[in-house]
Structure formats: C-alpha cells, structure tokens
Coordinates of C-alpha atoms and ligand atoms in Angstrom, one line a residue:
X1 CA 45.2 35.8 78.8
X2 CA 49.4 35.3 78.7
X3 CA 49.0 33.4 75.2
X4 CA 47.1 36.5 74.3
X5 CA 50.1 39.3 75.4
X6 CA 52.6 36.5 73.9
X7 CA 50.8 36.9 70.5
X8 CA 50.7 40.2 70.6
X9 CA 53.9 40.7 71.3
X10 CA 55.3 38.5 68.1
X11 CA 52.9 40.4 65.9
X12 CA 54.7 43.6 66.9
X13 CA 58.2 42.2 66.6
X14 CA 57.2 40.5 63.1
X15 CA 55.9 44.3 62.1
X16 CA 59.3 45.8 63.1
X17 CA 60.9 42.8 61.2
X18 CA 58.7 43.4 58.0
X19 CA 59.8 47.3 58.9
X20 CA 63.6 47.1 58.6
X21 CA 64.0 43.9 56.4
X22 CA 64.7 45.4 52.6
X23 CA 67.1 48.0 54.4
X24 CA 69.3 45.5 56.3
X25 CA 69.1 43.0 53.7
X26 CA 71.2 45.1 51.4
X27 CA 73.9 44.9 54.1
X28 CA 77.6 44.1 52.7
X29 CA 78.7 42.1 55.2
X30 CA 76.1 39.5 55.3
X31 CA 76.7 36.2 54.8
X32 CA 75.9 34.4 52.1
X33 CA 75.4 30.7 53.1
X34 CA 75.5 31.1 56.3
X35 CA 72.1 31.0 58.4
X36 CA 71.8 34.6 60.5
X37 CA 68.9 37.0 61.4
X38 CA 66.5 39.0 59.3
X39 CA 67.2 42.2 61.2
X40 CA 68.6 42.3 64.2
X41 CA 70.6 40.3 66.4
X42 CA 70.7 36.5 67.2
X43 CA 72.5 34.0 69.9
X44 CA 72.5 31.0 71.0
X45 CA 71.3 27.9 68.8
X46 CA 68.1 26.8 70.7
X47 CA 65.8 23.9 70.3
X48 CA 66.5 22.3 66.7
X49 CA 64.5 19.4 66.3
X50 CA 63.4 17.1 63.3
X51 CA 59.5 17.5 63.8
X52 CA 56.7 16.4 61.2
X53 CA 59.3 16.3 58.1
X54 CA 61.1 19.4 58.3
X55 CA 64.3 20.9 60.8
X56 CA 63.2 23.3 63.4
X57 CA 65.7 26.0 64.0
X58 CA 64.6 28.1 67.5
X59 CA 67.5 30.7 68.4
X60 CA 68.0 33.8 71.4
X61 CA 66.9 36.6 69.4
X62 CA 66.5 40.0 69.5
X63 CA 64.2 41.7 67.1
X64 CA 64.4 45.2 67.7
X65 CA 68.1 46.4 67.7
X66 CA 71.5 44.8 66.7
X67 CA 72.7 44.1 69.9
X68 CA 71.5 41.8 73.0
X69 CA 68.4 42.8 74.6
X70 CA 65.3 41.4 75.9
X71 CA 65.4 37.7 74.7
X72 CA 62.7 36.3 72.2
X73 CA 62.9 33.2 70.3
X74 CA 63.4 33.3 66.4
X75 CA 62.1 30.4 64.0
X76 CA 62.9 29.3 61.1
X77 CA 61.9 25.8 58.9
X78 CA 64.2 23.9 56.7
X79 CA 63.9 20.8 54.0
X80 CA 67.6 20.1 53.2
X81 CA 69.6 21.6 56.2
X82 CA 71.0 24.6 53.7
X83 CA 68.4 26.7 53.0
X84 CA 65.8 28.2 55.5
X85 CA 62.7 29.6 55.7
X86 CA 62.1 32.2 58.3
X87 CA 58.7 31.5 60.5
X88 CA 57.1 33.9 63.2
X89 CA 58.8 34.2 66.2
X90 CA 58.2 31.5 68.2
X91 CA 58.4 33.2 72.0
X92 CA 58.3 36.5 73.2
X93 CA 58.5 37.7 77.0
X94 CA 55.2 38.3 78.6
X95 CA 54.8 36.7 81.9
X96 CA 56.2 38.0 85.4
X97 CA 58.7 35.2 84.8
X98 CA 60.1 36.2 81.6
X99 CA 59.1 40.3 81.0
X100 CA 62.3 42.2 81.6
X101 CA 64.4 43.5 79.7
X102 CA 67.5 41.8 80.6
X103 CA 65.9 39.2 80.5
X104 CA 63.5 37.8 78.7
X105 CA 63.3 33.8 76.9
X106 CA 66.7 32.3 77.4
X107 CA 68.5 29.3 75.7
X108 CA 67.0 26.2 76.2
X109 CA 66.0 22.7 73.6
X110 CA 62.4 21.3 72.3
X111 CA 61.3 17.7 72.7
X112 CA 58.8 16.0 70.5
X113 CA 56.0 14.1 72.4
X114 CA 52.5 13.0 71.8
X115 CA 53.1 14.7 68.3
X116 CA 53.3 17.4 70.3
X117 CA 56.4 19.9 69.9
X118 CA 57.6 20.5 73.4
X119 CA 60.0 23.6 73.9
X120 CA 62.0 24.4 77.5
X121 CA 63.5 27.7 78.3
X122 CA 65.3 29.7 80.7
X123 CA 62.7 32.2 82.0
X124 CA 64.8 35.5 83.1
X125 CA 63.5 38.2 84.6
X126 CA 64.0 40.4 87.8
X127 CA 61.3 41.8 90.0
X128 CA 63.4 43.4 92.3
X129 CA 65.2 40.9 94.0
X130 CA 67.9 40.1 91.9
X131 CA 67.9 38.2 88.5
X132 CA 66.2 35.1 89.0
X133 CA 66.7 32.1 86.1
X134 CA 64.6 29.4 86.2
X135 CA 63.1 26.7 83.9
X136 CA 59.9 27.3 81.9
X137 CA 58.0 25.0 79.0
X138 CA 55.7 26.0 75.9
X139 CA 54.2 23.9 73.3
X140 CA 52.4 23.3 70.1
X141 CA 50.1 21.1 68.4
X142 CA 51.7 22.2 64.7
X143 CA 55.9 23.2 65.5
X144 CA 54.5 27.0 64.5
X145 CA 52.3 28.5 67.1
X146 CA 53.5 28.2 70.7
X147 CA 51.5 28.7 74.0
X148 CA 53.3 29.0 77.4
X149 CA 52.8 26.5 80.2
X150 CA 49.6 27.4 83.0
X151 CA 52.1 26.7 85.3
X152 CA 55.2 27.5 84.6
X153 CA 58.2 27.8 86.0
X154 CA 58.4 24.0 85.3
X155 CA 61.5 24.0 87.9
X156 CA 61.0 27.6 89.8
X157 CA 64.4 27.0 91.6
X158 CA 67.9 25.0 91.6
X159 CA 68.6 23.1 94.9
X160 CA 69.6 24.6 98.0
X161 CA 73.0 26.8 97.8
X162 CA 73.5 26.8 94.2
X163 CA 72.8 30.0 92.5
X164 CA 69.3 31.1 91.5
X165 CA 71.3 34.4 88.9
X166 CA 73.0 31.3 87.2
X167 CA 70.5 28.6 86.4
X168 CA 70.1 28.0 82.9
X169 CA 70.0 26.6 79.6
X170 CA 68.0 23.5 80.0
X171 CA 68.5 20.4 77.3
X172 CA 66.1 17.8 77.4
X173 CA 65.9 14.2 75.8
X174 CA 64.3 10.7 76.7
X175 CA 65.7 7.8 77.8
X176 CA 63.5 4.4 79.0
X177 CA 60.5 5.9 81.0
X178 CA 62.0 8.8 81.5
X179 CA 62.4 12.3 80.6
X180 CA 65.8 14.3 81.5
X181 CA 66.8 17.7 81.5
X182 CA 70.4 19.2 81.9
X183 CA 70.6 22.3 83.3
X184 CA 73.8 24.6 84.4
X185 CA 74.1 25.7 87.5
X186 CA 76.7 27.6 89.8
X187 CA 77.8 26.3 93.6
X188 CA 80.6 27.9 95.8
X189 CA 82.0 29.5 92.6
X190 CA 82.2 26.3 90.6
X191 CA 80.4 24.7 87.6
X192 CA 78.0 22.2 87.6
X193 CA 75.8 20.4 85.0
X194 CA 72.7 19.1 86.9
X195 CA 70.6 16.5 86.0
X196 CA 66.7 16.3 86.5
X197 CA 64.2 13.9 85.7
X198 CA 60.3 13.5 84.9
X199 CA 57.6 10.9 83.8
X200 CA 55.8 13.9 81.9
X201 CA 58.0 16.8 81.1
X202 CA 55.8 18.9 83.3
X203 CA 57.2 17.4 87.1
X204 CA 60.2 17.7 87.8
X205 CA 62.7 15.9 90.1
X206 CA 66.4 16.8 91.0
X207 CA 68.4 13.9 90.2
X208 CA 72.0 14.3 90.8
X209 CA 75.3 16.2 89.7
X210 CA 75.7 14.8 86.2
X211 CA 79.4 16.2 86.1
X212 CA 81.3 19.4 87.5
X213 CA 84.2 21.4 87.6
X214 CA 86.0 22.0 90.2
X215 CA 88.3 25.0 88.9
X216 CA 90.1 23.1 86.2
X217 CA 86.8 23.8 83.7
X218 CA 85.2 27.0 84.9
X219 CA 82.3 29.0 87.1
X220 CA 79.5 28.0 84.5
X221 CA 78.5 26.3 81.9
X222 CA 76.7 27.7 79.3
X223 CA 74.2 25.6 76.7
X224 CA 75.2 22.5 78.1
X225 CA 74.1 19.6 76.1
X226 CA 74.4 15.8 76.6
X227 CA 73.5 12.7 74.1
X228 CA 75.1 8.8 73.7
X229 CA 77.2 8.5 70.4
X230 CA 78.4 5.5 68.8
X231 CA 81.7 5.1 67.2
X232 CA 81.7 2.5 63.9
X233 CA 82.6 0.1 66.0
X234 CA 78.9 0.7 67.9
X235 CA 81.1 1.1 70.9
X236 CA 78.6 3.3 72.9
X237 CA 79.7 6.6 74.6
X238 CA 78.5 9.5 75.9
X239 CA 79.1 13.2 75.5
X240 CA 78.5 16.4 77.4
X241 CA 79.3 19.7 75.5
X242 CA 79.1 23.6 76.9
X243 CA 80.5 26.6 76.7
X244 CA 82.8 27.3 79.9
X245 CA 83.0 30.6 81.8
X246 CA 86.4 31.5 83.5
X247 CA 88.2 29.2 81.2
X248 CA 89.7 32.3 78.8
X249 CA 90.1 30.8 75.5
X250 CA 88.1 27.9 75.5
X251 CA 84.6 28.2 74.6
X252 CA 83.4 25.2 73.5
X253 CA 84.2 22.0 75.5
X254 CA 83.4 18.1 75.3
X255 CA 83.8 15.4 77.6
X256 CA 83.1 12.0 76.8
X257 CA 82.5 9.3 79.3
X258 CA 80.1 6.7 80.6
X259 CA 76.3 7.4 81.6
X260 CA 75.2 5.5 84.4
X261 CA 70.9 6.4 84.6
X262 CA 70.7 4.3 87.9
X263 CA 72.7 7.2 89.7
X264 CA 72.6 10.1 87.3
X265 CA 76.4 10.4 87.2
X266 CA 78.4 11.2 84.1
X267 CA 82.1 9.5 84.4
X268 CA 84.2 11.3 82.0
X269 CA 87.7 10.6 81.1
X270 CA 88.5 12.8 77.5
X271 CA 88.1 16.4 77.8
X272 CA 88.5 18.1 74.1
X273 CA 87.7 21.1 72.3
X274 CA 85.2 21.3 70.0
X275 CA 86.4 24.4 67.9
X276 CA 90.1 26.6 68.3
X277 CA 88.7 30.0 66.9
X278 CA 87.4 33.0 68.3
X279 CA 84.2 33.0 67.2
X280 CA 82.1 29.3 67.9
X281 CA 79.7 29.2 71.5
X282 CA 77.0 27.7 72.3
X283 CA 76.6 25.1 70.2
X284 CA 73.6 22.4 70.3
X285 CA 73.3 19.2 68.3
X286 CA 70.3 17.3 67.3
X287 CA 69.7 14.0 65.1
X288 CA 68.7 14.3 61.9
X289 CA 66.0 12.1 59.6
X290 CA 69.4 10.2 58.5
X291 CA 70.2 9.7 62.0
X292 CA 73.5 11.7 62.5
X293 CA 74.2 13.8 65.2
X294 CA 74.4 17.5 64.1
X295 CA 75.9 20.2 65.5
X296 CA 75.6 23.9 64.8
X297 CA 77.0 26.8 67.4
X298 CA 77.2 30.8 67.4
X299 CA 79.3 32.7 65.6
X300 CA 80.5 34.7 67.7
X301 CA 81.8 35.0 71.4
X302 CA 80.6 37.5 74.3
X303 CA 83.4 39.4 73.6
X304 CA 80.9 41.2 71.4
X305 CA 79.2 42.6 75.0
X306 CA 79.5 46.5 75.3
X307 CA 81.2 46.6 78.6
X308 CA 83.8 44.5 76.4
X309 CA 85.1 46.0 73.7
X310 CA 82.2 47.3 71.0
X311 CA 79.6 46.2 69.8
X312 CA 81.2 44.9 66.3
X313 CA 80.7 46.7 63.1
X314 CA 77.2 45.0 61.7
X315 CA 75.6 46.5 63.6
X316 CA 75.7 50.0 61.5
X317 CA 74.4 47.5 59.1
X318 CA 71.2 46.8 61.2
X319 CA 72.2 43.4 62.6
X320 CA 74.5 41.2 64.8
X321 CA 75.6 37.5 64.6
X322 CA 75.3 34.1 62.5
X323 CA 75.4 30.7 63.0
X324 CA 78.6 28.2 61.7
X325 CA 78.2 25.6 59.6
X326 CA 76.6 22.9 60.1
X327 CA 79.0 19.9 61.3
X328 CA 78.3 16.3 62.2
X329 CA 79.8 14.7 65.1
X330 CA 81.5 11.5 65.0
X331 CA 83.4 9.5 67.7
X332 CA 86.7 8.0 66.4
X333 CA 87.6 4.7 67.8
X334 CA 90.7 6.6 69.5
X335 CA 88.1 8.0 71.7
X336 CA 88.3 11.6 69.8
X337 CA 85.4 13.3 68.4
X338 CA 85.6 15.1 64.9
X339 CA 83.4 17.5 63.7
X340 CA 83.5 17.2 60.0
X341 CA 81.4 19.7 57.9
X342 CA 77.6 18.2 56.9
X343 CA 77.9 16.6 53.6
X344 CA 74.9 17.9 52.1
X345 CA 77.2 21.6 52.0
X346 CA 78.7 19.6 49.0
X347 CA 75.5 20.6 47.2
X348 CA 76.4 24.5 47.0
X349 CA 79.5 23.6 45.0
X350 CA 80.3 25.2 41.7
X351 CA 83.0 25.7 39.2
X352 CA 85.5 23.6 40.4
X353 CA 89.1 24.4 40.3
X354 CA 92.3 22.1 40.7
X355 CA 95.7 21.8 41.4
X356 CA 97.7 18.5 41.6
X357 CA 100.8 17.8 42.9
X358 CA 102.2 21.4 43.3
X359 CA 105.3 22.3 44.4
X360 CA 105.9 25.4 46.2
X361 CA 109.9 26.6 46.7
X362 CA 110.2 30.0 48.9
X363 CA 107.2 31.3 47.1
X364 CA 103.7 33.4 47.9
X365 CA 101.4 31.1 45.4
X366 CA 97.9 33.1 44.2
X367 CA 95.0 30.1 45.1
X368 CA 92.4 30.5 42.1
X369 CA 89.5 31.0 44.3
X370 CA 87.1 31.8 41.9
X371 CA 86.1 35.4 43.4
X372 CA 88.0 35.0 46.4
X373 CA 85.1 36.3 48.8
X374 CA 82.9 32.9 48.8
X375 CA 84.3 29.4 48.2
X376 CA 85.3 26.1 49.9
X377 CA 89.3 25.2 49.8
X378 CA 90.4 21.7 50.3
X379 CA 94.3 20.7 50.2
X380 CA 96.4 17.7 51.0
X381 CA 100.1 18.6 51.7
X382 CA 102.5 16.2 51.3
X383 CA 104.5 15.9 54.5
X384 CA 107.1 13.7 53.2
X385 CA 108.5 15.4 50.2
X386 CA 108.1 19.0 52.3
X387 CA 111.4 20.3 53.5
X388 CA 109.3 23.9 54.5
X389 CA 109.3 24.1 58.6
X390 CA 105.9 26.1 58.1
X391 CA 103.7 27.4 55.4
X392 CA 100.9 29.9 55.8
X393 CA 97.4 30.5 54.3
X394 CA 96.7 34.6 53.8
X395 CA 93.1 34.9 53.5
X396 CA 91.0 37.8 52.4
X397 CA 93.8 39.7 51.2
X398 CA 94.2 43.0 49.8
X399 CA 97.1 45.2 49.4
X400 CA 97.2 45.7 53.5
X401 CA 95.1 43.2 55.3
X402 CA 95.0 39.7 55.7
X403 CA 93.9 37.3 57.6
X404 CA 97.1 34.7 58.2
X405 CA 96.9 30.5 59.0
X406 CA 100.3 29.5 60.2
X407 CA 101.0 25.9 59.7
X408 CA 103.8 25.5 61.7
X409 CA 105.0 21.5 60.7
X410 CA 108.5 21.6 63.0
X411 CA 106.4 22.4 66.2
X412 CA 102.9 21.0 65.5
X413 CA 101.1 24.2 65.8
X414 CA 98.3 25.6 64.2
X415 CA 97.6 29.6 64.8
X416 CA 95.3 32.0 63.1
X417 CA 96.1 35.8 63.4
X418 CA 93.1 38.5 63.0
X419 CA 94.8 41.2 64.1
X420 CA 95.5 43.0 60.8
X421 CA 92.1 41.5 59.3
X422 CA 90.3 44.0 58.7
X423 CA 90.6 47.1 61.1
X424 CA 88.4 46.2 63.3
X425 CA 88.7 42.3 64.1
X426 CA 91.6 41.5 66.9
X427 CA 93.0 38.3 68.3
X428 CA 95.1 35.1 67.7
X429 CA 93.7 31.5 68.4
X430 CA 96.2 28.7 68.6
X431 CA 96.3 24.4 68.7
X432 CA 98.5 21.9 68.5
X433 CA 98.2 20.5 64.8
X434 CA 97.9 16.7 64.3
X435 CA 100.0 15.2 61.6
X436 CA 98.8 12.4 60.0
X437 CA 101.4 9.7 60.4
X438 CA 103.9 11.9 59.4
X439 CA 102.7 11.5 56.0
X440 CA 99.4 13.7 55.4
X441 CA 98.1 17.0 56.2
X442 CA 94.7 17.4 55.4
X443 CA 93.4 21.3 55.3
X444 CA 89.6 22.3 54.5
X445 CA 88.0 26.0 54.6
X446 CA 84.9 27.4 54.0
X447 CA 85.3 31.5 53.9
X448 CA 81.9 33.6 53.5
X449 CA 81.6 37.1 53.3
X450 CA 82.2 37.8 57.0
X451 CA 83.7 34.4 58.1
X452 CA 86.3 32.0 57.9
X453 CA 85.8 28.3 59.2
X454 CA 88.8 26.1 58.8
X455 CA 89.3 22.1 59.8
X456 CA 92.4 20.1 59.8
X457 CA 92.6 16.1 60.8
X458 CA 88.8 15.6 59.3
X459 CA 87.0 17.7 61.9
X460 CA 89.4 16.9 64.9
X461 CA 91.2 20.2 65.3
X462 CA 88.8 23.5 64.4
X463 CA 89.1 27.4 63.9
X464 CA 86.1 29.2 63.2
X465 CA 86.4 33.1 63.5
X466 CA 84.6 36.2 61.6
X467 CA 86.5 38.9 59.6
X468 CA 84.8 41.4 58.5
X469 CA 86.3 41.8 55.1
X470 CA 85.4 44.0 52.4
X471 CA 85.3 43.2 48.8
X472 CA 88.4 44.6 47.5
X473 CA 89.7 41.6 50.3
X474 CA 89.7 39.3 47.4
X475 CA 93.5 37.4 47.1
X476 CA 94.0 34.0 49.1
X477 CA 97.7 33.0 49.3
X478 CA 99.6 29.7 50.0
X479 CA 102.6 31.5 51.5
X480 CA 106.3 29.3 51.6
X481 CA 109.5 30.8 53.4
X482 CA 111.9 28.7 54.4
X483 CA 112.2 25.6 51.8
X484 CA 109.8 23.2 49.5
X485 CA 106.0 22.8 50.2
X486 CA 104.8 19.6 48.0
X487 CA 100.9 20.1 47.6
X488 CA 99.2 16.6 46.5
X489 CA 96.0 18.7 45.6
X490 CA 94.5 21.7 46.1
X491 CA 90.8 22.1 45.5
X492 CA 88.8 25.3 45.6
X493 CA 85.1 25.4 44.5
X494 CA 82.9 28.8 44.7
X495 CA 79.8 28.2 47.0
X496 CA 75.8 28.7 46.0
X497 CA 74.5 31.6 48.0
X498 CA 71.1 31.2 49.7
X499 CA 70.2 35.1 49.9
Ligands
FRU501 C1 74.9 31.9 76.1 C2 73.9 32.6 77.0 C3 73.0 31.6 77.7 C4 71.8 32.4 77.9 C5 71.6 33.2 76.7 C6 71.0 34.5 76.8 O1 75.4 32.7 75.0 O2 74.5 33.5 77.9 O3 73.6 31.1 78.9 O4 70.7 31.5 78.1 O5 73.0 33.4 76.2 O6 70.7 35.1 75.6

C-alpha cells in the first residue's frame, strides 16, 4: 500500500520533470560540467555509493519548483564520475512520517548489503506537534526502484533531552560485526554527533557521543559524515566532516582524530576547513572502484533561504543549485587534509594554452582563456624572484564587473570579493594562504558558467563560490600593482561540456 502512494508519487514528479525539462534546459546560466538538477531545485549530496559497477548519486530534491520544498530524493547513474545519467526519483514523501510539506525525505547515506542497496534518511514531517526528525530506511534489490521499510522509523527518536526538531542526517558504514550510523543531534543548545550501532541495519542501539561542540563549533551539525583515512605513510586516522550551524562563515568543517569502537568516542585533535568560499555545504564522501575517498558538497549555502535574502536569480530560469566538483581527500603526513580536484576532470581538457616564465611589472595581464566563460587555470608563481606585495585574479570580467582573487604574499592572505560580480551575488570569503617554503605558490581554478572553484597548496586551502555571470563576462586578468610578479607557468585549458 505505502510502496504503492511512493510510486505514484515519483511517476507524477517524473511527468512534471518530462513537463518543464526542454524549457529549463535552455537556461543561460547553467552549468556546463557541473552535475545539477533537470528542473528544479537540488540540496544536499545524499547517499553516493559504488553499487553493481556504476556511482549512485541520491540528492535532497525538489521537483516541482526552484526553491526548497517538500523533500524527494533525485537519482542519477554514472560510469566515469563526469558524466551522469539522470534515473527516476528514488524517494518521494508518502508515509505519516515523511508527508509534509516542510518536510518530506531528508539527507541521509546508502549502504550496500546482501547485494542489496540499503538507503537511510531523515524522515520529516509534522502532525501537529512540532516537527519531528527521525531516522527512516528503504531498499532495493537493483540500485533503481526503492521500497520503504514496514517499520520504519528505524530510530523513531534521539535519547532523552536532546532535540526531537534537530535529529538528522544519518551516515552509515560497517566496521567488524557491526553496522554504525552518525546522526546530528542538538542538546542544551549545543552540537553533537551521535553514534548508533546495529547487527542488521534495521535495530538500532544508541552508542555514545562520538564528538561535540561545546560552543566553540556550533548548535548543529548538518550532513555529518565520518570514515578512517590513511596518509602514504598508512598511518591510520580518522575524520568527521559537517556543516556547522552558529559558526557564521564556516560551513564545512573536519576534524581528524582517533576512533576508539570499544567506547564509541571520536578523540579529535585538528580542526580544519574543508572549503573558504561562500558557496560549498554539505558535503559527503564515498570510496570509489579505485579506492579513493571522494568528496562532493552543495553549491551553495542557506543563505539562498527566503527569509534570508532572495531566492537567487535561477530560479526565473526554472531551477536552483549544483553540486562542486568532485575532490578527493587525502591526509598529508603533517596531519592536514587536502582536497585536490578528481583526476579523471583532466579528461574534459581541450586546446591547451601556455605561458612560461612570465614576468609581470605593475601591469593588468589578459590570461588567454580560450572563451573565458569555461576553462581550467593552473599557475605556479615564483615567490622568490617576486618583489609584488600582492597580485589579484579578476575573473569573469566585463567592462564593469568582476569577480577579484587577492593574493596578498606580505600578509599571507587569500580573499575573494563578489560583491561587484554580477549584480546580484554579495560577499567576501577570506584564509590565510600557505606559502610553499617561501619558494612556490601553486594556484588552480576551474570557472563554469555560474561558478568559480579555486585551490591553492594542492587542495589544502579552498574557495568555491557561484557568480552568476553573463556572457559578455568573458576577460580573466592577472592584475600587478605594486612591483614584479615572476610566473613560472600559467596553464589554461577550455573544459568539455556534458550538456
Ligand atoms: C542541509 C539540510 C539537512 C537536511 C536537508 C533538508 O542542507 O538542512 O540538514 O537534512 O538540508 O533538505
């Protein structure tokens, strides 16, 4: 009977999909390798998984307007981690637990088992008592067709005195005998990521406090996640990741530490940030056939939210959010994690361009970028024959707007300024910058039609953000004020578009 409301729920979203699809497909700012929804508008990353030969991409999703609503849970299949193939939805809300609509199927992770695909959720709904969040499972015998649990909620409520509104966004993964799921919750105000266990993914037991905040870090923790990484020594640690709430700036965290499974307690002693910019949340990382640990996140922030500021211009355009790029994650044997780019994006590369050993004396330099809209830039400044205190990057230029990358060398700083990006975009995200040695500066970029993504010190310090440029936005400058700027190379390379 549920399966059956379910089903025919999807089958009306797909029909609205199949409705509005050739219309919002002709949008102009749409991305053009970037993964983001048909029509409509996505979330969260949920539940990617490596099932049966191909990647599983599950995200929050929203079918029938371009802004947040009822939840539902998009799908889509992929061979080579670059291009993907959009499937039927793969939840819809239509039990007591989930039907509302601010509510709906929340952010959770899948699980393979018995060759069964396994997925857990936050069920959300509200039957008059308040919103009540609590953890539900579905599952399928072919990683296409899902079926709710009989008896779901698989964990109906969070232990006694933490909040039933904020209990959500379970991740789940195997260890020994065991199954274990991490799940955020709220107490007196503060953060915690709690840690259950099972011997069958449908019982579950409370297990302890894997790791908290206790102000420093925030009131929630969205999407946590948690997985052992090894560094190339195959020094083992381990890492939880989430998006904090109450923590202004920072939305996406990682701690590493030790695991200890006899006590369920996370010991962590490096806090990081996972990306700078304005626009990266929720992310979620999974292993791939080849074994790495991938990572893919939101673009975008809640600062999208109508009672925030607007609700961003795609949506005239008929839809609302993508997902960054695909990055590995790597533990440095300084205990750092970077977050380089996949590799395989090296496979969208076309008509290179290259500069060597350029130097730069109080100058604005034009960067052949191909057509300046789509393409990869890579650069290696030379620190030690640069006499420039900063340089800047203008991106997405036209005669008025830009999007500007200040390199400042004499104070270590790295800060990217929207605020004149395209008439609508507002903000500046700031780091520290790291400096190789004092010898190196190593700058990559990756700018889509609505997006720019840039990493310094291999993955290590990140600033992902959207601008919603136009077309005639089509100049990228290397900007020098104040002195010499040597450039070993600069590369750019224009990018294969997947749509
Ligand atoms: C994070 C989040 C999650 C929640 C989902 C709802 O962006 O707020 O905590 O499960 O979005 O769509």
């Amino acid at each position: 009977m549920s399966t059956e409301l379910m089903l025919e729920r999807i089958q009306h979203a797909q029909n609205v999909i199949e409705d509005n699809r050739d219309v919002v497909q002709k949008g102009a700012m749409r991305q053009k390798y970037h993964f983001m929804p048909e029509v409509g508008w996505l979330n969260d990353p949920n539940g990617l998984i490596y099932f049966r030969g191909k990647y599983h991409f599950f995200y929050q999703y929203n079918p029938y307007d371009s802004f947040w609503g009822a939840m539902h849970w998009g799908h889509a299949v992929s061979d080579d981690l670059l291009n993907w193939t959009y499937l039927p939805l793969a939840l819809a809300p239509s039990e007591d637990y989930d039907d509302h609509p601010q509510g709906g199927c929340f952010s959770g992770s899948a699980i393979e088992h018995e060759d069964k695909l396994y997925l857990f959720y936050t069920s959300a709904a509200n039957v008059g008592n308040g919103v009540v969040q609590n953890q539900s499972m579905a599952y399928s015998e072919d990683g296409i067709h899902f079926q709710k649990y009989d008896n779901n909620p698989v964990i109906a409520c969070p232990p006694a005195e933490y909040e039933q509104a904020d209990f959500r966004d379970p991740k789940v993964w195997k260890h020994g005998d065991f199954f274990y799921m991490v799940v955020s919750g709220k107490k007196n105000g503060f953060a915690k990521a709690l840690l259950y266990r099972s011997e069958n993914l449908k019982d579950w037991e409370f297990f302890n406090v894997l790791a908290e905040s206790r102000g420093e870090l925030g009131y929630m923790w969205e999407c946590p996640d948690f997985f052992p990484i090894q560094n190339n020594e195959g020094k083992e640690k381990y890492v939880l990741t989430f998006s904090p709430m109450g923590v202004a700036e920072r939305t996406s965290v990682y701690l590493i530490g030790e695991m200890n499974y006899n006590t369920g307690k996370f010991n962590y002693t490096t806090v990081g940030t996972i990306d700078w910019g304005m626009d990266y949340y929720a992310p979620q990382s999974f292993l791939d056939a080849k074994g790495r640990r991938i990572m893919v996140a939101w673009a975008n922030e809640w600062q999208w939210m109508p009672w925030w500021q607007d609700w961003g211009p795609t949506y005239q355009e008929g839809w609302c959010g993508s997902f960054n790029l695909l990055r590995e994650v790597r533990l440095d044997k300084d205990n750092r994690l970077a977050f380089p780019p996949i590799k395989d994006l090296e496979n969208l590369r076309s008509a290179e361009q290259q500069i060597k050993d350029l130097l730069l004396t109080d100058e604005i330099f034009l960067i052949p970028t191909n057509d300046g809209t789509i393409f990869e830039l890579q650069m290696t400044i030379d620190l030690k024959k640069t006499t420039a205190k900063q340089f800047k990057l203008k991106l997405r230029c036209n005669e008025t707007l830009e999007t500007v990358v200040t390199f400042d060398l004499a104070e270590q700083m790295l800060q990217v300024n929207r605020d004149n990006s395209d008439n609508w975009s507002k903000g500046i995200s700031k780091s520290s910058l790291l400096l190789q040695d004092d010898e190196k500066l190593d700058v990559r970029l990756f700018v889509d039609q609505s997006s720019v993504e840039i990493f310094t010190d291999q993955g290590k310090t990140n600033h992902s953000l959207n601008v919603f440029a136009d077309n005639t936005q089509n100049k990228n400058y290397l900007v020098v004020e104040d002195g010499q700027l040597f450039v070993h190379e600069i590369t750019s390379w224009k990018l294969a578009t997947n749509v």
